[in-house]
XYZ file of N, CA and C in Angstrom:
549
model
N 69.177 85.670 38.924
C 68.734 84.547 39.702
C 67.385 84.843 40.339
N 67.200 86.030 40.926
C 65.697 86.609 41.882
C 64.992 86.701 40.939
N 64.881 86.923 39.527
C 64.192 87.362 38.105
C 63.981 85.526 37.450
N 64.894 84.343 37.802
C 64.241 83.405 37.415
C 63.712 82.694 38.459
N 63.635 82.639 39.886
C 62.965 82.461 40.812
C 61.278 83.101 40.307
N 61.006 84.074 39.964
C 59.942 84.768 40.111
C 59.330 83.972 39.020
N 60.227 84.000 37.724
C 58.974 82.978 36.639
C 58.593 81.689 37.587
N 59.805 81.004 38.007
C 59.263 79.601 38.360
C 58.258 80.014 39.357
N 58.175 80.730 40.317
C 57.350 81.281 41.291
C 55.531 81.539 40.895
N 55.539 82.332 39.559
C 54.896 82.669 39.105
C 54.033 81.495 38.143
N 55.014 80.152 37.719
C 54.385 79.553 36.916
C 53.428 78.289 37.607
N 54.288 78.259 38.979
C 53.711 77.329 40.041
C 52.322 78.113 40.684
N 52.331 79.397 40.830
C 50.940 79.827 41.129
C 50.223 79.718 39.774
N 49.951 79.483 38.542
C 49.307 79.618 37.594
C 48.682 78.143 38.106
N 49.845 76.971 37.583
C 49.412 75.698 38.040
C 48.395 75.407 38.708
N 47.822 76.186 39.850
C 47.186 76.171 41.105
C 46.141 76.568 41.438
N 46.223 77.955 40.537
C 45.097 78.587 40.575
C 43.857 78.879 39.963
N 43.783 78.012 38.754
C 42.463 77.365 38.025
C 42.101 76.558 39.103
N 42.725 75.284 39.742
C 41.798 74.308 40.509
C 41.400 74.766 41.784
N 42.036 75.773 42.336
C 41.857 76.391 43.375
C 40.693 77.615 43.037
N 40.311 78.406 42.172
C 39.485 79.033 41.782
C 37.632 77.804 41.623
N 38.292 76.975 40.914
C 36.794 75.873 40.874
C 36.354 75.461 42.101
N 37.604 74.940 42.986
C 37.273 74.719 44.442
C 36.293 75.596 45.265
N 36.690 77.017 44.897
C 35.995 78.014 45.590
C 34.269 78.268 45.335
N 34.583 77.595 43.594
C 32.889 78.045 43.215
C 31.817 76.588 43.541
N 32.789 75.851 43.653
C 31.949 74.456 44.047
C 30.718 74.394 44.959
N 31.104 75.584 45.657
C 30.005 75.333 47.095
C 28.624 76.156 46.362
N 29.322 77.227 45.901
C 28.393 78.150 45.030
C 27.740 77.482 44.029
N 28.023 76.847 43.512
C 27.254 75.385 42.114
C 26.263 74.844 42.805
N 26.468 74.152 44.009
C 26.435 73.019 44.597
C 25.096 73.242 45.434
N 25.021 75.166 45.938
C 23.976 75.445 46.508
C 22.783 76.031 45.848
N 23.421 76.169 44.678
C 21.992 76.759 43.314
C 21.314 75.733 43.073
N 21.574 74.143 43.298
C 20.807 73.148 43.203
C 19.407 73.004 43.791
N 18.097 72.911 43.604
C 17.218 73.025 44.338
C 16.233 71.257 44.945
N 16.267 71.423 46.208
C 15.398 69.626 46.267
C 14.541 69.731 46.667
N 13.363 68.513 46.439
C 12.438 68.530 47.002
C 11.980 66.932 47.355
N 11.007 66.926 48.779
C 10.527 65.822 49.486
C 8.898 65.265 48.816
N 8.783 64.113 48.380
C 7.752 63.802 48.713
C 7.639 62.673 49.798
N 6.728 62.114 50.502
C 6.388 60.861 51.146
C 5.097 60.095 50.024
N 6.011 58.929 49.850
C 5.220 58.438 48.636
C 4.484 57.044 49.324
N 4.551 56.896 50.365
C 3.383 56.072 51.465
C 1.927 57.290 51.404
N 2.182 58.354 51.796
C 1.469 59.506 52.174
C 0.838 59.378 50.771
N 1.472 59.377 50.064
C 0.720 59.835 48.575
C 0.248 58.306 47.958
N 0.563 57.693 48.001
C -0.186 56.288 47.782
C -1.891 56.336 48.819
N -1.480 56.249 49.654
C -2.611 55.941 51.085
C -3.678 57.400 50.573
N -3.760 58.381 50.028
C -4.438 59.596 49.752
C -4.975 58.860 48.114
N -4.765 58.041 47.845
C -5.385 57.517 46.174
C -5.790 56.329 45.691
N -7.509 56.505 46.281
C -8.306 55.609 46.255
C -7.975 54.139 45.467
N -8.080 54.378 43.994
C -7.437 53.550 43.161
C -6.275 52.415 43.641
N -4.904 53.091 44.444
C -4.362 52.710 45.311
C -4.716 51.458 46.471
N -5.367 52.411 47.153
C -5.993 51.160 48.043
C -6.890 49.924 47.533
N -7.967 50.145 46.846
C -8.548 49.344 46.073
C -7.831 47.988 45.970
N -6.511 48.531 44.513
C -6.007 47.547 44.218
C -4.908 46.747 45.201
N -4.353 47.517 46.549
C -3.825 46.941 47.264
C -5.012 45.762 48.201
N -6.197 46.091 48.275
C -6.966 45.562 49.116
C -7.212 44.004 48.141
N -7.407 44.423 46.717
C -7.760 43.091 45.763
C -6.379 42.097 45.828
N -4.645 42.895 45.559
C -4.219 41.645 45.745
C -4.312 41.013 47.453
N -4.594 41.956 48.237
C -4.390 40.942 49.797
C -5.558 39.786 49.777
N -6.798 40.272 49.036
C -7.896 38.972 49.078
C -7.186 37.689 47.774
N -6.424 38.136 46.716
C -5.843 37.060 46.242
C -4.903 36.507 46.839
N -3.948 36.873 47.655
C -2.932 36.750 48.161
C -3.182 35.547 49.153
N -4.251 36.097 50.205
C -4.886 34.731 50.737
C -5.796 33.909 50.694
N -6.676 34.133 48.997
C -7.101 32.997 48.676
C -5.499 31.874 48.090
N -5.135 32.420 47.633
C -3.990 31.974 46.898
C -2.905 30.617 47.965
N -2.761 31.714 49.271
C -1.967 31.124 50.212
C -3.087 30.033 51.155
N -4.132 29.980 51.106
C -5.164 28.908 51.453
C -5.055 27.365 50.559
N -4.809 28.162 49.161
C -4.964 26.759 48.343
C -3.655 26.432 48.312
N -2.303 27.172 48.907
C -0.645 25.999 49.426
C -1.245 25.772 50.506
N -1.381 26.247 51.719
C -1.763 25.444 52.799
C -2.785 24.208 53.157
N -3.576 24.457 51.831
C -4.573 22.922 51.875
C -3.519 21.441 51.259
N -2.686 22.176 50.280
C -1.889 20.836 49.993
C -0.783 20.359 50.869
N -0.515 21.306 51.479
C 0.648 21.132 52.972
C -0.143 19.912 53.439
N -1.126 20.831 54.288
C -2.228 20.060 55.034
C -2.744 18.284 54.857
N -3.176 18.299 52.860
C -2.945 17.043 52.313
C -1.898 16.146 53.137
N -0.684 16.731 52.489
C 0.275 16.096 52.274
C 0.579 15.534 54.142
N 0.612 16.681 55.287
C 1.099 16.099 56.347
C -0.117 14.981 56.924
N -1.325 15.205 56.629
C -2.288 14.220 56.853
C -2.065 12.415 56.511
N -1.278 12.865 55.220
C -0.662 11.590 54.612
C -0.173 11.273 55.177
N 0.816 11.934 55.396
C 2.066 11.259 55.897
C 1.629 10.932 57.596
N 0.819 11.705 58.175
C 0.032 10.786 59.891
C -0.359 9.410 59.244
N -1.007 9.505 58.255
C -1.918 7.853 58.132
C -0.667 7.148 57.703
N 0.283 7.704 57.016
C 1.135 6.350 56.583
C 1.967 6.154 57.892
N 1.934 6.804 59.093
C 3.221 6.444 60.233
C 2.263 5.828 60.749
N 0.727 6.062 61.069
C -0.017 4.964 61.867
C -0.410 3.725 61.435
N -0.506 3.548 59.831
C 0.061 2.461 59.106
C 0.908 1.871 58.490
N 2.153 2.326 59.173
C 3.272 1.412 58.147
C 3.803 0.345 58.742
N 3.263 -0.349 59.701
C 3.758 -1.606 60.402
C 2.722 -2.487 59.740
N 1.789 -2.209 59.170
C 0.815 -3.078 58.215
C 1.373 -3.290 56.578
N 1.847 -2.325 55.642
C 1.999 -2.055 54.417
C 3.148 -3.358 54.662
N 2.949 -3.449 53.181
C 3.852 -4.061 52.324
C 4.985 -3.246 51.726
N 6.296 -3.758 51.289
C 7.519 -2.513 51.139
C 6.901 -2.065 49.523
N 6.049 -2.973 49.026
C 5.713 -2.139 47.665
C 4.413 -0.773 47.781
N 3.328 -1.014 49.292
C 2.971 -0.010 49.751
C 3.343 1.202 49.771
N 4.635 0.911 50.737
C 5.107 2.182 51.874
C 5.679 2.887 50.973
N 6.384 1.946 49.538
C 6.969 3.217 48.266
C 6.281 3.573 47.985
N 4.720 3.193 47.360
C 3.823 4.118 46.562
C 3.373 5.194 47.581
N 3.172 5.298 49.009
C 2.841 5.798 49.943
C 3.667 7.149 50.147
N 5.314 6.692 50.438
C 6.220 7.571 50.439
C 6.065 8.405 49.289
N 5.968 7.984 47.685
C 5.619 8.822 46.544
C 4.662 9.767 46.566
N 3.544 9.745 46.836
C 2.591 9.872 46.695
C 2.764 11.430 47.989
N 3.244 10.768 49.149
C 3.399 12.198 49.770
C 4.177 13.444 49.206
N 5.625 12.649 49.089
C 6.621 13.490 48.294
C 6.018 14.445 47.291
N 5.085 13.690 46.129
C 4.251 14.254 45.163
C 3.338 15.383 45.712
N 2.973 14.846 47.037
C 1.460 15.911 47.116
C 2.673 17.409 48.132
N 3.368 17.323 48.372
C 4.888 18.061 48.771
C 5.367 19.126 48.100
N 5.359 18.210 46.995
C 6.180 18.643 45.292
C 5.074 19.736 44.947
N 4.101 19.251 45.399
C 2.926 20.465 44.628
C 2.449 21.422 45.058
N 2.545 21.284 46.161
C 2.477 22.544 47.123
C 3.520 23.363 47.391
N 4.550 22.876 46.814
C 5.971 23.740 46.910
C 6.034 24.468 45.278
N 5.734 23.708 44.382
C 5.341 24.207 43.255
C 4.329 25.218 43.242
N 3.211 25.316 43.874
C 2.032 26.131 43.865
C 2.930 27.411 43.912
N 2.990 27.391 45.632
C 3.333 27.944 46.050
C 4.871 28.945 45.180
N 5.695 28.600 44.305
C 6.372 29.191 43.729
C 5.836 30.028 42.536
N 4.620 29.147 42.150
C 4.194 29.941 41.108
C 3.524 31.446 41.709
N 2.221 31.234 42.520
C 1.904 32.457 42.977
C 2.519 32.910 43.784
N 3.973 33.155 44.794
C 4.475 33.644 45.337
C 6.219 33.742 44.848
N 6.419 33.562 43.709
C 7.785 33.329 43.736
C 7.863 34.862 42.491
N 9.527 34.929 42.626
C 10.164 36.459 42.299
C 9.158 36.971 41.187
N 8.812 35.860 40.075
C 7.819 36.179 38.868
C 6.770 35.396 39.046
N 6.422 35.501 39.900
C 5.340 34.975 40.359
C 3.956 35.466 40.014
N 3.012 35.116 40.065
C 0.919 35.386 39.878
C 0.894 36.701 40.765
N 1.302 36.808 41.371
C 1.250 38.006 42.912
C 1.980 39.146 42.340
N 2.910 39.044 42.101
C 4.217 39.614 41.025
C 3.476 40.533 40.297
N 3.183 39.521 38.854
C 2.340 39.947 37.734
C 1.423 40.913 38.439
N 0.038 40.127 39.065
C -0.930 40.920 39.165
C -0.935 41.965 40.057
N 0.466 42.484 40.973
C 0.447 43.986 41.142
C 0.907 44.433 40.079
N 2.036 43.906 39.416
C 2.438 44.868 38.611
C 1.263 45.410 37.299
N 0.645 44.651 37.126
C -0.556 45.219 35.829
C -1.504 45.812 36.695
N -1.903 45.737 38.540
C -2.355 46.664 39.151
C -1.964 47.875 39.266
N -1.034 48.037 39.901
C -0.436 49.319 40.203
C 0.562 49.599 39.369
N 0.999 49.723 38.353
C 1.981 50.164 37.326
C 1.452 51.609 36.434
N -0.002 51.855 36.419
C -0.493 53.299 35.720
C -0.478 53.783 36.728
N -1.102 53.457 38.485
C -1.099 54.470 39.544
C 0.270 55.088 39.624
N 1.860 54.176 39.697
C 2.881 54.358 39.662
C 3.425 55.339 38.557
N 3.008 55.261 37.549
C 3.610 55.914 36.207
C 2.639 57.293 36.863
N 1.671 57.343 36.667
C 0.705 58.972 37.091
C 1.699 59.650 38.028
N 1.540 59.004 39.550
C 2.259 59.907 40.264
C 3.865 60.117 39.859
N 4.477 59.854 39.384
C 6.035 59.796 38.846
C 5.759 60.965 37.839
N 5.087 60.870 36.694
C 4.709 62.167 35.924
C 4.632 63.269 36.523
N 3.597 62.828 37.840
C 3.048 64.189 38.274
C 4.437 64.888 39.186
N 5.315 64.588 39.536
C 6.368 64.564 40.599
C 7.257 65.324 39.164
N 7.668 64.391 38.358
C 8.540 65.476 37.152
C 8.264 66.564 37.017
N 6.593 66.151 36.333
C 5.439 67.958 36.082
C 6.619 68.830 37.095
N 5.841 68.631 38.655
C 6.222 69.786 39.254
C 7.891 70.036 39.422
N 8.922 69.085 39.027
C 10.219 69.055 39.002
C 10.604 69.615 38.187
N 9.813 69.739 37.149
C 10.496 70.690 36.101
C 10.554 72.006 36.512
N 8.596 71.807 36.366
C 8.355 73.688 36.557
C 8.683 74.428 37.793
N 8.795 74.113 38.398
C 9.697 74.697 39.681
C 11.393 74.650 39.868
N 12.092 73.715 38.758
C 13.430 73.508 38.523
C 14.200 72.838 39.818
N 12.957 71.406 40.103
C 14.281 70.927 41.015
C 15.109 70.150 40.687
N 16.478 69.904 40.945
C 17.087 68.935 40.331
C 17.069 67.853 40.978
N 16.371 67.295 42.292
C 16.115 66.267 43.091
C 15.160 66.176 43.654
N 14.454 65.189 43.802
C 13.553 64.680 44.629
C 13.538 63.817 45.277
N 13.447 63.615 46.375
C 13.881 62.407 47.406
C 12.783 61.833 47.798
N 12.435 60.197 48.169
C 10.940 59.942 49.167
C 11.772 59.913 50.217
N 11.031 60.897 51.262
C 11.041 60.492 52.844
C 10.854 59.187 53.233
N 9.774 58.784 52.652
C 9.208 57.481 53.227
C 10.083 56.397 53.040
N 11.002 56.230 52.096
C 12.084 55.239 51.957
C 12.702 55.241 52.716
N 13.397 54.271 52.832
C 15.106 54.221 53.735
C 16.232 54.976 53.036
N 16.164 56.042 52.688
C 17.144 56.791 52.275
C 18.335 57.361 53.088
N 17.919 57.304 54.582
C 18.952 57.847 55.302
C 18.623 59.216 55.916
N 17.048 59.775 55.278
C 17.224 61.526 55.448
C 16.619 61.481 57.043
N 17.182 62.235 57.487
C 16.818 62.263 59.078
C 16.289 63.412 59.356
N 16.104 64.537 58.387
C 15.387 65.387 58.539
C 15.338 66.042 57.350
N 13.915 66.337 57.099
C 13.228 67.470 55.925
C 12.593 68.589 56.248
N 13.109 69.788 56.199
C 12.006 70.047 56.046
C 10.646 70.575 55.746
N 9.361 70.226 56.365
C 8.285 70.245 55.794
C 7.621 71.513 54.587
N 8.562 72.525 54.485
C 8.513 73.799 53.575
C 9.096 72.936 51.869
N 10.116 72.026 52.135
C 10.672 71.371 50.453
C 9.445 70.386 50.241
N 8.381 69.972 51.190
C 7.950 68.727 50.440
C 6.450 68.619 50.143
N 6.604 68.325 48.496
C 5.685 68.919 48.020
C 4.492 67.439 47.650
N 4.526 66.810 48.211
C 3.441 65.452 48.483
C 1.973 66.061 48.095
N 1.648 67.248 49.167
C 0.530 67.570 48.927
C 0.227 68.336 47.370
N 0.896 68.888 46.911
C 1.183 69.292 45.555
C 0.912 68.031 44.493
N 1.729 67.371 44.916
C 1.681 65.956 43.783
C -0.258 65.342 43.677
N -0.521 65.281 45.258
C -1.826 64.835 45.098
C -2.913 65.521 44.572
N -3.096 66.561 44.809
C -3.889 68.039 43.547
C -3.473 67.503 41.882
N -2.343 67.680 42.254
C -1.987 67.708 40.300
C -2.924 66.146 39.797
N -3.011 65.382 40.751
C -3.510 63.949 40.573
C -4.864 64.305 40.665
N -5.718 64.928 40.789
C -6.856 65.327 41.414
C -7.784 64.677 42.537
N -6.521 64.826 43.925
C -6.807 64.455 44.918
C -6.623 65.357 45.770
N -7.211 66.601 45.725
C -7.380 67.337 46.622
C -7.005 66.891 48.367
N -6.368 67.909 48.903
C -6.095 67.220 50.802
C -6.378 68.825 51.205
């Protein structure tokens, strides 16, 4: 009976002790991992190119948002002259009147979707702006991810949650050299 106690004894520690052995090395896995920080505001704002094209869409942005606000403008102007004249109009007036605002409404809400909406003119023309600055620094961030073997890289500058880095993992200034932007 003490001799088949001991197998079952023995077969229940086997059970146990593979997952309990992995458990142990987990932390050991887990800390050979290596990360690193960039701030990719920091590294944008350091690359001329960068600013440039951020500065070109803000001058389209509000030429763009000038020409919805002139048809707003149209349109509520209309609509003052038709309330200070609609005790004069005729009811076949005040419809073409009412149309005619609605229309100039319609188009400024239209504008306005085209250059500001999800696929929008604004849209497009960052993305064919800044899409090689974006691809460069992303290369350059792998480059050094490889050859140094990190398996992560985090931006500070996002809302990621990190509440502290620090400043020894993050290699921003690295990224901007490899870019040939010396700091």
């Amino acid at each position: 009976m003490k001799q088949n106690n001991l197998k079952n004894s023995a077969k229940g520690m086997a059970k146990w002790f593979l997952p309990l052995c992995l458990l142990a090395l987990l932390p050991l896995s887990a800390s050979a991992q290596k990360f690193a920080l960039v701030d990719m505001e920091y590294i944008m704002k350091n690359i001329p190119a960068y600013e440039r094209a951020n500065e070109q869409l803000n001058q389209v942005s509000k030429k763009w948002q000038a020409e919805v606000e002139a048809l707003n403008t149209e349109a509520a102007t209309m609509y003052k002259n038709y309330q200070n004249e609609v005790v004069f109009l005729s009811e076949e007036q005040k419809k073409d009147r009412q149309e005619a605002i609605m229309k100039k409404e319609k188009d400024a809400s239209d504008l306005k979707r085209k250059y500001f909406g999800p696929e929008g003119e604004l849209y497009k023309k960052r993305e064919s702006l800044l899409k090689n600055i974006h691809e460069e620094v992303w290369n350059a961030i792998k480059e050094i991810a490889d050859l140094r073997g990190y398996s992560l890289v985090l931006d500070r500058a996002s809302d990621s949650g990190i509440i502290f880095g620090s400043p020894k993992i993050d290699i921003s200034n690295e990224v901007l050299q490899k870019l040939g932007y010396a700091n």
